[in-house]
XYZ file of C-alpha atoms in Angstrom:
371
model
C 251.367 91.967 -17.510
C 251.267 93.254 -13.937
C 253.376 91.265 -11.492
C 251.586 89.433 -8.701
C 253.012 90.159 -5.255
C 252.401 88.610 -1.864
C 249.775 90.155 0.433
C 249.257 90.504 4.164
C 246.552 87.808 3.917
C 249.134 85.410 2.463
C 251.329 85.913 5.493
C 248.342 85.418 7.814
C 247.713 82.061 6.121
C 251.388 81.072 6.443
C 251.381 82.077 10.105
C 248.308 79.924 10.724
C 249.911 76.946 8.998
C 253.094 77.423 11.026
C 251.096 77.486 14.278
C 249.394 74.233 13.290
C 252.676 72.555 12.394
C 254.253 73.760 15.625
C 251.386 72.149 17.514
C 251.633 68.875 15.565
C 255.379 68.708 16.220
C 254.896 69.498 19.940
C 257.505 72.249 19.686
C 256.778 73.694 23.142
C 257.358 70.280 24.731
C 260.487 69.793 22.629
C 261.811 73.169 23.724
C 261.584 71.962 27.336
C 263.178 68.656 26.326
C 266.109 70.513 24.733
C 266.772 72.341 27.994
C 266.513 69.074 29.938
C 268.931 67.231 27.631
C 271.378 70.145 27.605
C 271.479 70.046 31.421
C 272.032 66.293 31.352
C 274.861 66.557 28.804
C 276.637 69.164 30.930
C 276.498 67.027 34.097
C 279.749 65.542 35.493
C 280.342 61.970 34.350
C 277.978 62.285 31.387
C 280.430 60.532 29.052
C 281.243 57.725 31.510
C 278.623 55.648 29.687
C 279.606 56.455 26.102
C 276.732 54.559 24.437
C 274.068 56.213 26.605
C 275.720 59.595 26.024
C 275.644 59.144 22.250
C 271.949 58.227 22.410
C 271.237 61.350 24.458
C 273.193 63.581 22.085
C 271.386 62.105 19.065
C 268.014 62.863 20.675
C 269.189 66.377 21.570
C 270.241 67.038 17.967
C 266.891 65.786 16.655
C 264.610 67.785 18.975
C 266.794 70.883 18.712
C 266.581 70.684 14.919
C 262.756 70.706 15.034
C 262.681 73.659 17.439
C 265.224 75.672 15.454
C 263.455 74.973 12.153
C 260.188 76.390 13.499
C 261.977 79.347 15.094
C 263.793 80.163 11.837
C 260.548 79.971 9.881
C 258.850 82.297 12.359
C 261.732 84.793 12.179
C 261.606 84.705 8.384
C 257.875 85.304 8.500
C 258.296 88.386 10.684
C 261.094 89.746 8.462
C 258.920 89.309 5.376
C 255.972 91.032 7.073
C 258.269 93.944 7.916
C 259.398 94.176 4.281
C 255.770 94.171 3.127
C 254.798 96.919 5.591
C 257.806 98.999 4.587
C 256.862 98.604 0.911
C 253.373 99.896 1.695
C 254.846 102.927 3.448
C 256.957 103.602 0.334
C 254.008 103.616 -2.069
C 254.344 100.001 -3.126
C 258.111 99.822 -3.672
C 258.492 96.931 -6.138
C 261.930 95.883 -4.916
C 260.665 95.388 -1.364
C 257.490 93.701 -2.617
C 259.589 91.338 -4.710
C 261.778 90.533 -1.692
C 258.717 89.810 0.456
C 257.208 87.629 -2.294
C 260.399 85.576 -2.680
C 260.626 85.144 1.090
C 257.012 83.972 1.199
C 257.741 81.335 -1.471
C 260.760 80.111 0.499
C 258.668 80.015 3.686
C 256.011 77.902 1.970
C 258.676 75.335 1.076
C 260.018 75.299 4.639
C 256.546 74.969 6.143
C 255.749 72.191 3.633
C 258.827 70.336 4.912
C 257.855 70.866 8.550
C 254.286 69.836 7.800
C 255.525 66.668 6.137
C 257.634 65.805 9.173
C 254.569 66.274 11.383
C 252.767 63.525 9.448
C 255.426 60.952 10.333
C 253.931 59.187 13.323
C 255.257 55.666 12.697
C 257.728 54.138 15.125
C 260.623 54.300 12.648
C 259.587 57.192 10.371
C 262.207 59.617 11.675
C 265.059 57.098 11.375
C 267.230 55.488 8.727
C 266.169 53.181 5.899
C 267.368 50.140 3.961
C 266.384 50.258 0.284
C 266.482 47.283 -2.098
C 265.817 47.520 -5.856
C 265.206 44.362 -7.901
C 264.462 43.841 -11.611
C 261.020 42.514 -12.534
C 259.403 41.668 -15.852
C 261.392 42.769 -18.878
C 264.534 40.623 -18.945
C 267.750 42.505 -19.709
C 265.825 45.768 -19.946
C 264.647 45.349 -16.359
C 268.240 45.065 -15.155
C 269.077 48.311 -16.928
C 265.952 49.935 -15.443
C 267.068 48.779 -11.982
C 270.376 50.590 -12.504
C 268.561 53.742 -13.676
C 266.435 53.741 -10.508
C 269.517 53.136 -8.378
C 271.215 56.225 -9.856
C 267.993 58.244 -9.430
C 267.869 57.421 -5.723
C 271.559 58.234 -5.280
C 270.824 61.710 -6.679
C 267.738 62.102 -4.487
C 269.654 61.203 -1.333
C 272.380 63.666 -2.327
C 269.778 66.420 -2.801
C 268.428 65.811 0.686
C 271.855 65.620 2.299
C 271.463 61.996 3.403
C 274.421 59.656 3.826
C 274.285 56.522 1.662
C 276.137 53.248 2.199
C 275.932 50.874 -0.767
C 275.718 47.373 0.666
C 275.359 45.412 -2.552
C 275.184 46.372 -6.240
C 276.499 43.567 -8.507
C 276.693 44.191 -12.233
C 274.475 42.126 -14.506
C 276.162 40.049 -17.198
C 275.017 42.145 -20.176
C 273.493 45.453 -19.051
C 272.502 47.137 -15.793
C 272.656 45.478 -12.360
C 271.252 42.317 -10.788
C 269.984 44.233 -7.745
C 270.956 47.009 -5.351
C 270.755 47.309 -1.575
C 271.805 50.469 0.228
C 271.388 52.053 3.658
C 270.260 55.680 3.912
C 271.079 57.688 7.041
C 269.360 61.011 7.656
C 266.425 62.721 9.273
C 263.071 61.210 8.230
C 264.828 58.930 5.724
C 262.508 55.965 6.295
C 259.392 58.130 6.501
C 260.240 59.831 3.220
C 261.458 56.809 1.299
C 258.591 54.482 2.179
C 256.654 56.513 -0.392
C 258.854 54.789 -2.994
C 258.061 51.204 -2.009
C 256.352 49.314 -4.816
C 256.608 48.539 -8.531
C 258.059 51.147 -10.924
C 257.247 50.908 -14.666
C 259.367 52.226 -17.529
C 258.198 52.704 -21.136
C 260.839 53.590 -23.741
C 262.491 52.615 -27.008
C 264.613 49.579 -26.202
C 268.359 50.378 -26.276
C 269.112 46.705 -26.982
C 266.582 46.162 -29.785
C 267.974 46.647 -33.300
C 264.431 47.356 -34.571
C 264.012 50.156 -31.978
C 260.687 48.878 -30.696
C 258.915 50.219 -27.634
C 259.604 48.204 -24.474
C 257.857 48.154 -21.095
C 259.924 47.022 -18.113
C 259.508 46.851 -14.348
C 261.559 47.050 -11.164
C 260.518 46.656 -7.531
C 261.597 48.889 -4.650
C 261.536 47.639 -1.056
C 262.034 50.021 1.874
C 262.469 48.793 5.458
C 263.649 50.636 8.575
C 267.041 50.331 10.218
C 266.192 49.010 13.663
C 267.180 51.146 16.666
C 269.768 49.681 19.033
C 267.156 49.124 21.729
C 265.307 46.549 19.606
C 266.951 43.157 20.003
C 266.489 40.479 17.337
C 268.060 37.141 18.239
C 269.479 35.091 15.367
C 270.780 31.645 16.336
C 274.157 30.793 14.748
C 272.770 27.442 13.587
C 269.987 29.251 11.680
C 272.312 30.987 9.225
C 274.721 29.924 6.497
C 277.523 32.315 5.578
C 279.167 32.158 2.133
C 282.031 34.336 0.896
C 282.993 35.199 -2.680
C 284.799 37.753 -4.855
C 283.211 41.204 -4.809
C 282.358 43.154 -7.960
C 280.648 46.460 -8.647
C 278.435 48.035 -11.327
C 280.018 47.946 -14.755
C 282.040 44.848 -13.929
C 284.928 46.525 -12.138
C 286.491 44.501 -9.330
C 286.167 45.890 -5.825
C 289.158 43.847 -4.680
C 290.898 40.565 -5.298
C 289.960 38.779 -2.067
C 286.871 36.848 -0.994
C 285.431 39.795 0.937
C 281.818 39.696 -0.298
C 279.426 37.927 2.070
C 276.124 36.144 1.526
C 274.051 35.283 4.609
C 271.167 32.837 4.257
C 268.614 32.537 7.069
C 267.687 28.872 6.818
C 264.293 28.883 8.624
C 262.847 31.660 6.409
C 264.973 31.436 3.256
C 265.873 35.143 3.475
C 269.146 35.862 1.637
C 271.214 39.015 2.214
C 274.409 39.921 0.353
C 276.913 42.710 1.051
C 280.151 43.538 -0.742
C 280.698 47.213 -0.135
C 283.326 46.939 2.589
C 286.885 45.702 2.220
C 286.686 43.046 4.934
C 284.498 39.998 5.452
C 283.855 41.071 9.042
C 282.403 44.442 8.022
C 280.301 42.923 5.232
C 278.951 40.234 7.540
C 277.996 42.893 10.113
C 276.120 44.841 7.421
C 274.367 41.648 6.283
C 273.268 40.867 9.830
C 271.851 44.390 10.288
C 269.747 44.013 7.137
C 268.740 40.433 8.027
C 267.539 41.478 11.484
C 265.498 44.313 9.967
C 263.845 41.870 7.562
C 263.169 39.334 10.314
C 261.571 42.072 12.406
C 259.391 43.043 9.462
C 258.410 39.393 8.997
C 257.441 39.149 12.670
C 255.237 42.231 12.315
C 253.543 40.571 9.369
C 252.875 37.425 11.369
C 251.494 39.320 14.345
C 249.292 41.883 12.641
C 249.213 41.026 8.934
C 250.037 44.670 8.389
C 253.086 44.623 6.150
C 251.564 47.614 4.297
C 252.657 49.877 7.161
C 256.287 49.077 6.518
C 256.743 48.660 2.768
C 253.363 48.426 1.094
C 251.586 45.290 -0.114
C 253.744 42.613 -1.700
C 252.932 42.212 -5.384
C 254.457 40.743 -8.519
C 256.926 43.141 -10.142
C 254.973 43.394 -13.371
C 251.879 44.603 -15.227
C 248.992 45.986 -13.197
C 250.921 46.474 -9.958
C 252.944 49.638 -10.617
C 252.797 52.648 -8.305
C 254.483 54.967 -10.795
C 255.044 55.091 -14.550
C 258.028 56.679 -16.278
C 257.213 57.174 -19.965
C 260.045 58.215 -22.307
C 258.282 57.336 -25.599
C 256.049 58.260 -27.470
C 255.727 61.223 -25.066
C 257.564 62.119 -21.853
C 255.892 61.946 -18.463
C 256.392 60.592 -14.967
C 253.106 59.925 -13.175
C 252.322 58.479 -9.749
C 249.257 56.293 -10.166
C 248.264 56.554 -6.494
C 248.207 60.329 -6.184
C 247.942 61.619 -9.753
C 251.091 63.739 -9.314
C 252.872 64.024 -12.657
C 255.544 65.950 -14.543
C 256.775 66.144 -18.110
C 260.344 66.859 -16.991
C 261.576 63.262 -16.899
C 265.248 64.307 -16.900
C 264.774 66.232 -13.648
C 263.389 63.061 -12.064
C 265.657 60.362 -13.491
C 268.875 62.324 -13.944
C 268.661 64.810 -11.054
C 266.635 62.866 -8.485
C 263.927 65.530 -8.236
C 261.462 63.309 -6.360
C 260.104 65.579 -3.635
C 256.875 66.373 -5.519
C 256.103 62.640 -5.649
C 257.191 61.885 -2.085
C 255.285 64.832 -0.607
C 252.305 64.069 -2.853
C 252.221 60.488 -1.601
C 252.226 61.526 2.053
C 249.535 64.150 1.461
C 247.447 61.440 -0.181
C 248.183 58.804 2.468
C 247.322 61.124 5.372
C 244.285 62.750 3.749
C 246.007 66.134 3.524
C 245.654 66.577 -0.234
């Protein structure tokens, strides 16, 4: 069978897409902003106000990254065009055509990523995220399913190069975990991960059933943004109760032998946050307060606009009829997103390797009408 190579028309289409993405991302304006921030960072006394300087440098890194990503894609596009033209001059040299075709495929992936970033217009989309996973219907099986999802998201964050801080992940008594809360730091972390908010359904042969019957279990994923430093949320000391206890991790291993784990209860709302990742009570309490403030901010948004969907999707029971995605391991193998129709039969790539981009990108295409 004759191999299919890229054509000049393919590169014209990629160039058009790149121009559109560049416009959506306001790259020309960002290029000017980079120059402005670079001048500011080189000014005498820039580091006298360390906090303001760090904020400026963070913005510089972000806008520079967008500009450089578009510039690299454009350079790659021109190099691939040159390879295609050279192949034509050499009577269709297959090695050069193959090189141009591979470059075009890589460019499509890069432009897809840039295009996705251009869809993130929410206030917190480009920032960090706090993810919580809780078991739903299914008893012990749901706790095991919660642990499977937790490991899947750890792999996904690793694939994307995001930094993860596990705030809380206590082992369940028999199998799996009681819950998991972790903070994800990285570009577009909240924008990407809010695609995962909702109920996740697992169908498989029960590992705890001696009769090997099919079991359906559920777990819920909540995704909220880490609030920027310039958003102040006041929490009165009298409104919280702080409890400390021994920390423990998944599988029952002890984190340490002191009462370092912290549970903060916000009395007016009943919100409870627990953290046991750090070695000291002070660090765990600080992490709890960060998560509590994010949840209180989300609650205030709900009260003002009744638009919780914009942050984590509608609140539903973690059970039948409410799932956003199904993971079927028996009698066949398939992972399918019920909102977008995106599916794959390679369940190991999803659950074991964290290969979630097709679902995340598919969700955002669907949500923005760019299918």
